[in-house]
């Protein structure tokens, strides 16, 4: 029965692979919408609810898919408009980008989004000002800070669990990061992306088993509609260089069944619902994340060993 399953927050960045990853000037293609519809069917099969961070550019071209997802009870949030990394924008350009996306989304679903996720988790130390702009624009939560030391994104000492951030202007916004696990003293980003595509089904499930056990709030899983599309790159982007093709195409064949297995084990919920149920989130001010509780490193367990062997 669904109510006995542990909750995970199911989040999807709704975009078109070519436009988001290859070249921001490329159009949003029709097959991107088909992938969103297929994903919604899988969610429906499991009675799972998700938060969809919809790119404004996608919503502009495929408003029907966004409306359909909202009607199905999914939470419609914002992925900004043009898929430009936050640290490449000035605060005023960022404000214009998120405002434009919110206007488009509100025009489709009748209300402005309350949640935001930056393209490529691009709120880092050097773009932390974005939280202030988001809160000022009426956003209530954000899931853009990856709390690990990544090569292109992440803030290594950011709290792993959700917290309320007090911004420079005195606003508050909930920051709810994607899942990381502590492994041999290092945090690894197991909540989605290449890690989720590469990890065997069983290991991914064990990672989320552990994350649901260790924390009082549901851990965050994230994915993209294109990850279930194993023929996309060959069919629509045949000129893609080999290295990128391998990196971006790997794990797509098994992603559908992996997601199916994850949703068999866990109940998919939304950020809005998880935040409403959370009590007394830790409060921090940026620059002082050490004030917030972080999970304590723990000795390696069977999950760690299986996990390390597969990475
Ligand atoms: Zn994206």
CSV table of C-alpha atoms and ligand atoms in Angstrom, one decimal:
chain,number,residue,atom,x,y,z
A,1,UNK,CA,0.0,0.0,0.0
A,2,UNK,CA,1.2,3.5,-0.9
A,3,UNK,CA,0.8,5.0,2.5
A,4,UNK,CA,3.3,2.5,4.0
A,5,UNK,CA,6.1,3.4,1.6
A,6,UNK,CA,8.7,6.0,2.7
A,7,UNK,CA,8.4,9.3,0.9
A,8,UNK,CA,10.9,10.8,-1.5
A,9,UNK,CA,10.5,14.1,-3.2
A,10,UNK,CA,10.2,13.4,-6.9
A,11,UNK,CA,11.5,16.3,-9.0
A,12,UNK,CA,11.8,16.7,-12.7
A,13,UNK,CA,13.6,19.5,-14.6
A,14,UNK,CA,11.3,19.9,-17.6
A,15,UNK,CA,13.4,21.0,-20.6
A,16,UNK,CA,14.6,19.9,-24.0
A,17,UNK,CA,18.0,18.3,-24.0
A,18,UNK,CA,19.4,20.0,-27.1
A,19,UNK,CA,18.4,23.5,-26.0
A,20,UNK,CA,19.5,23.0,-22.4
A,21,UNK,CA,22.8,21.0,-22.9
A,22,UNK,CA,24.0,21.6,-26.5
A,23,UNK,CA,23.1,25.1,-27.5
A,24,UNK,CA,20.6,27.5,-25.8
A,25,UNK,CA,19.6,28.9,-29.2
A,26,UNK,CA,18.2,25.5,-30.4
A,27,UNK,CA,14.4,25.1,-30.5
A,28,UNK,CA,12.4,23.1,-28.0
A,29,UNK,CA,11.4,20.0,-30.1
A,30,UNK,CA,8.1,18.1,-30.0
A,31,UNK,CA,9.7,14.8,-28.7
A,32,UNK,CA,10.6,16.7,-25.5
A,33,UNK,CA,6.9,17.0,-24.7
A,34,UNK,CA,6.3,13.4,-25.6
A,35,UNK,CA,8.9,12.4,-23.0
A,36,UNK,CA,7.2,14.5,-20.3
A,37,UNK,CA,3.9,12.8,-21.1
A,38,UNK,CA,5.5,9.3,-20.8
A,39,UNK,CA,7.0,10.2,-17.5
A,40,UNK,CA,3.6,11.4,-16.3
A,41,UNK,CA,2.1,8.1,-17.2
A,42,UNK,CA,4.7,6.3,-15.1
A,43,UNK,CA,4.0,8.6,-12.2
A,44,UNK,CA,0.3,8.0,-12.6
A,45,UNK,CA,0.9,4.2,-12.6
A,46,UNK,CA,2.5,4.5,-9.2
A,47,UNK,CA,0.2,7.2,-7.9
A,48,UNK,CA,3.2,9.4,-7.4
A,49,UNK,CA,3.2,13.2,-7.3
A,50,UNK,CA,6.1,15.2,-8.5
A,51,UNK,CA,7.4,18.8,-8.5
A,52,UNK,CA,8.1,19.8,-12.1
A,53,UNK,CA,10.6,22.6,-12.5
A,54,UNK,CA,9.4,23.8,-15.9
A,55,UNK,CA,11.7,25.9,-18.2
A,56,UNK,CA,9.8,29.0,-19.4
A,57,UNK,CA,11.0,28.4,-22.9
A,58,UNK,CA,9.5,24.9,-22.8
A,59,UNK,CA,6.2,26.1,-21.3
A,60,UNK,CA,5.9,28.7,-24.1
A,61,UNK,CA,6.1,26.0,-26.7
A,62,UNK,CA,4.2,23.2,-24.9
A,63,UNK,CA,1.6,24.9,-22.6
A,64,UNK,CA,-0.7,21.9,-23.0
A,65,UNK,CA,1.8,19.5,-21.3
A,66,UNK,CA,2.2,21.9,-18.4
A,67,UNK,CA,-1.5,22.3,-18.0
A,68,UNK,CA,-2.0,18.5,-18.2
A,69,UNK,CA,0.7,18.0,-15.4
A,70,UNK,CA,-1.0,20.6,-13.2
A,71,UNK,CA,-4.4,19.0,-13.7
A,72,UNK,CA,-2.9,15.6,-12.7
A,73,UNK,CA,-1.9,17.1,-9.3
A,74,UNK,CA,1.8,17.7,-9.9
A,75,UNK,CA,3.4,20.8,-8.5
A,76,UNK,CA,4.4,23.3,-11.2
A,77,UNK,CA,7.6,25.2,-10.2
A,78,UNK,CA,10.1,27.2,-12.2
A,79,UNK,CA,13.4,26.3,-13.9
A,80,UNK,CA,13.8,29.9,-15.1
A,81,UNK,CA,13.3,31.0,-18.7
A,82,UNK,CA,16.3,30.4,-21.0
A,83,UNK,CA,18.4,27.8,-19.1
A,84,UNK,CA,21.3,30.2,-18.5
A,85,UNK,CA,23.4,29.4,-15.4
A,86,UNK,CA,22.7,31.9,-12.6
A,87,UNK,CA,26.4,32.7,-12.1
A,88,UNK,CA,26.5,34.0,-15.8
A,89,UNK,CA,23.8,36.5,-15.1
A,90,UNK,CA,23.7,39.8,-13.2
A,91,UNK,CA,21.1,40.0,-10.4
A,92,UNK,CA,18.8,42.1,-12.7
A,93,UNK,CA,19.2,39.7,-15.6
A,94,UNK,CA,18.3,36.9,-13.2
A,95,UNK,CA,15.3,38.7,-12.0
A,96,UNK,CA,14.1,39.3,-15.6
A,97,UNK,CA,14.7,35.6,-16.4
A,98,UNK,CA,12.7,34.2,-13.5
A,99,UNK,CA,10.0,36.8,-13.9
A,100,UNK,CA,9.5,35.9,-17.5
A,101,UNK,CA,9.2,32.2,-16.7
A,102,UNK,CA,6.8,32.9,-13.9
A,103,UNK,CA,4.6,35.1,-16.2
A,104,UNK,CA,4.4,32.2,-18.7
A,105,UNK,CA,3.7,29.5,-16.1
A,106,UNK,CA,1.1,31.7,-14.4
A,107,UNK,CA,-0.6,32.2,-17.8
A,108,UNK,CA,-1.0,28.5,-18.1
A,109,UNK,CA,-1.8,27.2,-14.6
A,110,UNK,CA,-3.3,30.3,-13.1
A,111,UNK,CA,-0.8,30.9,-10.4
A,112,UNK,CA,2.8,31.9,-10.0
A,113,UNK,CA,5.3,29.2,-9.1
A,114,UNK,CA,6.5,29.1,-5.5
A,115,UNK,CA,9.6,26.9,-6.1
A,116,UNK,CA,12.7,27.3,-8.3
A,117,UNK,CA,15.6,25.2,-9.4
A,118,UNK,CA,18.5,26.8,-11.2
A,119,UNK,CA,19.8,25.4,-14.5
A,120,UNK,CA,22.7,23.1,-13.7
A,121,UNK,CA,22.4,23.8,-9.9
A,122,UNK,CA,24.1,27.1,-10.6
A,123,UNK,CA,23.5,28.8,-7.3
A,124,UNK,CA,27.0,28.6,-5.8
A,125,UNK,CA,28.9,30.8,-3.4
A,126,UNK,CA,29.4,33.4,-6.1
A,127,UNK,CA,25.7,33.5,-7.0
A,128,UNK,CA,24.2,33.1,-3.5
A,129,UNK,CA,22.6,36.6,-4.0
A,130,UNK,CA,20.1,34.8,-6.1
A,131,UNK,CA,18.3,33.5,-3.0
A,132,UNK,CA,17.6,37.1,-2.1
A,133,UNK,CA,16.1,37.9,-5.5
A,134,UNK,CA,14.0,34.7,-5.5
A,135,UNK,CA,12.6,35.5,-2.0
A,136,UNK,CA,11.9,39.1,-3.1
A,137,UNK,CA,10.0,37.7,-6.2
A,138,UNK,CA,7.8,35.7,-3.9
A,139,UNK,CA,9.4,32.3,-4.2
A,140,UNK,CA,9.0,30.2,-1.1
A,141,UNK,CA,11.5,27.4,-1.8
A,142,UNK,CA,14.6,26.7,-3.9
A,143,UNK,CA,16.4,23.5,-4.7
A,144,UNK,CA,19.5,24.8,-6.6
A,145,UNK,CA,22.3,24.4,-4.1
A,146,UNK,CA,24.1,21.0,-4.4
A,147,UNK,CA,25.8,20.5,-1.1
A,148,UNK,CA,29.0,18.9,-2.3
A,149,UNK,CA,32.3,19.9,-3.9
A,150,UNK,CA,31.5,19.6,-7.6
A,151,UNK,CA,33.7,20.7,-10.4
A,152,UNK,CA,31.1,23.1,-11.9
A,153,UNK,CA,28.6,23.6,-9.1
A,154,UNK,CA,28.0,22.9,-5.5
A,155,UNK,CA,28.8,24.4,-2.1
A,156,UNK,CA,30.8,21.9,-0.2
A,157,UNK,CA,29.8,22.9,3.4
A,158,UNK,CA,26.2,23.7,2.7
A,159,UNK,CA,23.7,21.7,4.9
A,160,UNK,CA,22.6,18.4,3.4
A,161,UNK,CA,19.1,18.7,4.6
A,162,UNK,CA,16.5,21.5,4.1
A,163,UNK,CA,16.8,24.7,6.0
A,164,UNK,CA,15.3,28.2,6.1
A,165,UNK,CA,17.7,30.8,4.8
A,166,UNK,CA,17.5,34.3,6.0
A,167,UNK,CA,18.7,36.5,3.1
A,168,UNK,CA,20.6,39.7,3.1
A,169,UNK,CA,17.5,41.8,2.7
A,170,UNK,CA,15.8,40.0,5.6
A,171,UNK,CA,13.6,37.7,3.4
A,172,UNK,CA,13.3,34.0,4.1
A,173,UNK,CA,13.3,31.1,1.7
A,174,UNK,CA,13.5,27.4,2.2
A,175,UNK,CA,16.6,25.8,0.6
A,176,UNK,CA,15.9,22.1,0.0
A,177,UNK,CA,19.0,20.5,-1.7
A,178,UNK,CA,19.1,17.3,-3.8
A,179,UNK,CA,20.3,14.2,-2.0
A,180,UNK,CA,23.9,13.6,-1.2
A,181,UNK,CA,25.3,10.8,0.9
A,182,UNK,CA,28.3,10.9,3.1
A,183,UNK,CA,30.8,8.3,1.9
A,184,UNK,CA,34.3,7.9,3.5
A,185,UNK,CA,34.2,11.5,4.6
A,186,UNK,CA,33.0,12.9,1.3
A,187,UNK,CA,29.6,13.9,0.1
A,188,UNK,CA,28.5,12.3,-3.1
A,189,UNK,CA,25.5,13.6,-5.3
A,190,UNK,CA,23.5,10.4,-5.5
A,191,UNK,CA,20.1,12.1,-6.0
A,192,UNK,CA,20.0,12.1,-9.7
A,193,UNK,CA,21.8,12.9,-12.9
A,194,UNK,CA,24.7,10.7,-14.1
A,195,UNK,CA,25.0,9.0,-10.7
A,196,UNK,CA,21.4,7.8,-10.9
A,197,UNK,CA,21.9,6.7,-14.5
A,198,UNK,CA,25.1,4.8,-13.6
A,199,UNK,CA,24.3,3.2,-10.3
A,200,UNK,CA,22.6,-0.2,-10.5
A,201,UNK,CA,19.0,-0.3,-9.6
A,202,UNK,CA,19.6,-2.0,-6.3
A,203,UNK,CA,22.4,0.4,-5.2
A,204,UNK,CA,20.3,3.4,-6.1
A,205,UNK,CA,17.5,2.0,-4.0
A,206,UNK,CA,19.9,1.4,-1.1
A,207,UNK,CA,21.1,5.0,-1.3
A,208,UNK,CA,17.5,6.2,-0.9
A,209,UNK,CA,16.8,3.6,1.8
A,210,UNK,CA,19.7,5.1,3.8
A,211,UNK,CA,18.7,8.7,3.0
A,212,UNK,CA,15.1,8.1,4.2
A,213,UNK,CA,16.4,6.4,7.4
A,214,UNK,CA,19.0,9.1,8.2
A,215,UNK,CA,16.8,12.2,7.8
A,216,UNK,CA,13.6,13.4,9.2
A,217,UNK,CA,12.6,15.0,5.9
A,218,UNK,CA,12.2,13.2,2.6
A,219,UNK,CA,15.3,13.1,0.4
A,220,UNK,CA,15.1,14.6,-3.1
A,221,UNK,CA,15.4,12.6,-6.3
A,222,UNK,CA,15.7,14.5,-9.6
A,223,UNK,CA,15.6,13.6,-13.2
A,224,UNK,CA,14.9,14.9,-16.7
A,225,UNK,CA,12.3,13.7,-19.2
A,226,UNK,CA,15.1,13.0,-21.7
A,227,UNK,CA,16.7,10.5,-19.5
A,228,UNK,CA,14.0,8.0,-20.4
A,229,UNK,CA,14.6,8.6,-24.2
A,230,UNK,CA,17.3,6.2,-25.3
A,231,UNK,CA,17.2,7.1,-29.0
A,232,UNK,CA,17.0,10.9,-28.7
A,233,UNK,CA,20.6,11.8,-29.4
A,234,UNK,CA,20.9,9.5,-32.5
A,235,UNK,CA,17.5,10.6,-33.9
A,236,UNK,CA,17.5,14.3,-33.2
A,237,UNK,CA,21.1,15.3,-32.6
A,238,UNK,CA,23.2,13.0,-34.9
A,239,UNK,CA,26.1,15.4,-35.0
A,240,UNK,CA,26.7,15.3,-31.3
A,241,UNK,CA,30.4,14.7,-30.5
A,242,UNK,CA,31.2,11.1,-29.3
A,243,UNK,CA,32.4,12.2,-25.8
A,244,UNK,CA,29.3,14.1,-25.1
A,245,UNK,CA,27.1,11.4,-26.7
A,246,UNK,CA,28.6,8.8,-24.3
A,247,UNK,CA,28.5,11.0,-21.2
A,248,UNK,CA,24.9,12.1,-21.8
A,249,UNK,CA,23.5,8.9,-23.3
A,250,UNK,CA,24.9,6.5,-20.8
A,251,UNK,CA,22.3,4.8,-18.6
A,252,UNK,CA,19.3,6.0,-20.6
A,253,UNK,CA,18.4,2.4,-21.6
A,254,UNK,CA,17.8,1.3,-18.1
A,255,UNK,CA,16.5,4.6,-16.7
A,256,UNK,CA,12.8,3.8,-17.1
A,257,UNK,CA,13.0,0.5,-15.2
A,258,UNK,CA,15.2,2.1,-12.6
A,259,UNK,CA,12.6,4.8,-12.0
A,260,UNK,CA,9.9,2.2,-12.0
A,261,UNK,CA,11.7,0.3,-9.3
A,262,UNK,CA,12.3,3.4,-7.2
A,263,UNK,CA,8.6,4.3,-7.3
A,264,UNK,CA,7.7,0.8,-6.4
A,265,UNK,CA,9.8,1.1,-3.2
A,266,UNK,CA,9.1,4.8,-2.4
A,267,UNK,CA,6.2,7.1,-2.6
A,268,UNK,CA,6.8,10.2,-4.7
A,269,UNK,CA,5.8,13.5,-3.2
A,270,UNK,CA,6.2,17.2,-3.9
A,271,UNK,CA,8.4,19.8,-2.3
A,272,UNK,CA,5.3,21.8,-1.3
A,273,UNK,CA,3.8,18.8,0.5
A,274,UNK,CA,7.1,17.9,2.2
A,275,UNK,CA,7.8,21.5,3.4
A,276,UNK,CA,4.3,21.8,4.7
A,277,UNK,CA,4.8,18.7,6.9
A,278,UNK,CA,8.3,19.7,8.0
A,279,UNK,CA,8.6,21.1,11.5
A,280,UNK,CA,11.1,23.7,12.7
A,281,UNK,CA,13.6,23.6,9.9
A,282,UNK,CA,17.1,24.9,10.9
A,283,UNK,CA,17.7,28.5,10.1
A,284,UNK,CA,20.8,29.8,8.5
A,285,UNK,CA,22.2,33.0,7.0
A,286,UNK,CA,24.4,32.5,3.9
A,287,UNK,CA,28.1,32.6,4.8
A,288,UNK,CA,27.4,30.8,8.1
A,289,UNK,CA,26.2,27.4,7.0
A,290,UNK,CA,28.1,25.9,9.9
A,291,UNK,CA,25.3,27.2,12.1
A,292,UNK,CA,23.0,24.6,10.6
A,293,UNK,CA,22.9,20.9,11.6
A,294,UNK,CA,24.5,18.6,9.1
A,295,UNK,CA,24.4,14.8,9.1
A,296,UNK,CA,27.4,13.4,11.0
A,297,UNK,CA,29.8,11.3,9.0
A,298,UNK,CA,29.4,7.6,9.9
A,299,UNK,CA,31.5,4.5,9.4
A,300,UNK,CA,31.2,2.7,6.1
A,301,UNK,CA,28.4,0.2,5.9
A,302,UNK,CA,27.5,-2.5,3.3
A,303,UNK,CA,25.7,0.1,1.2
A,304,UNK,CA,28.9,2.2,1.1
A,305,UNK,CA,31.0,-0.7,0.0
A,306,UNK,CA,28.5,-1.8,-2.7
A,307,UNK,CA,28.2,1.8,-3.8
A,308,UNK,CA,32.0,2.4,-4.0
A,309,UNK,CA,32.5,-0.7,-6.0
A,310,UNK,CA,30.1,0.5,-8.7
A,311,UNK,CA,31.2,4.1,-9.2
B,1,LIG,ZN1,18.0,22.1,-16.7
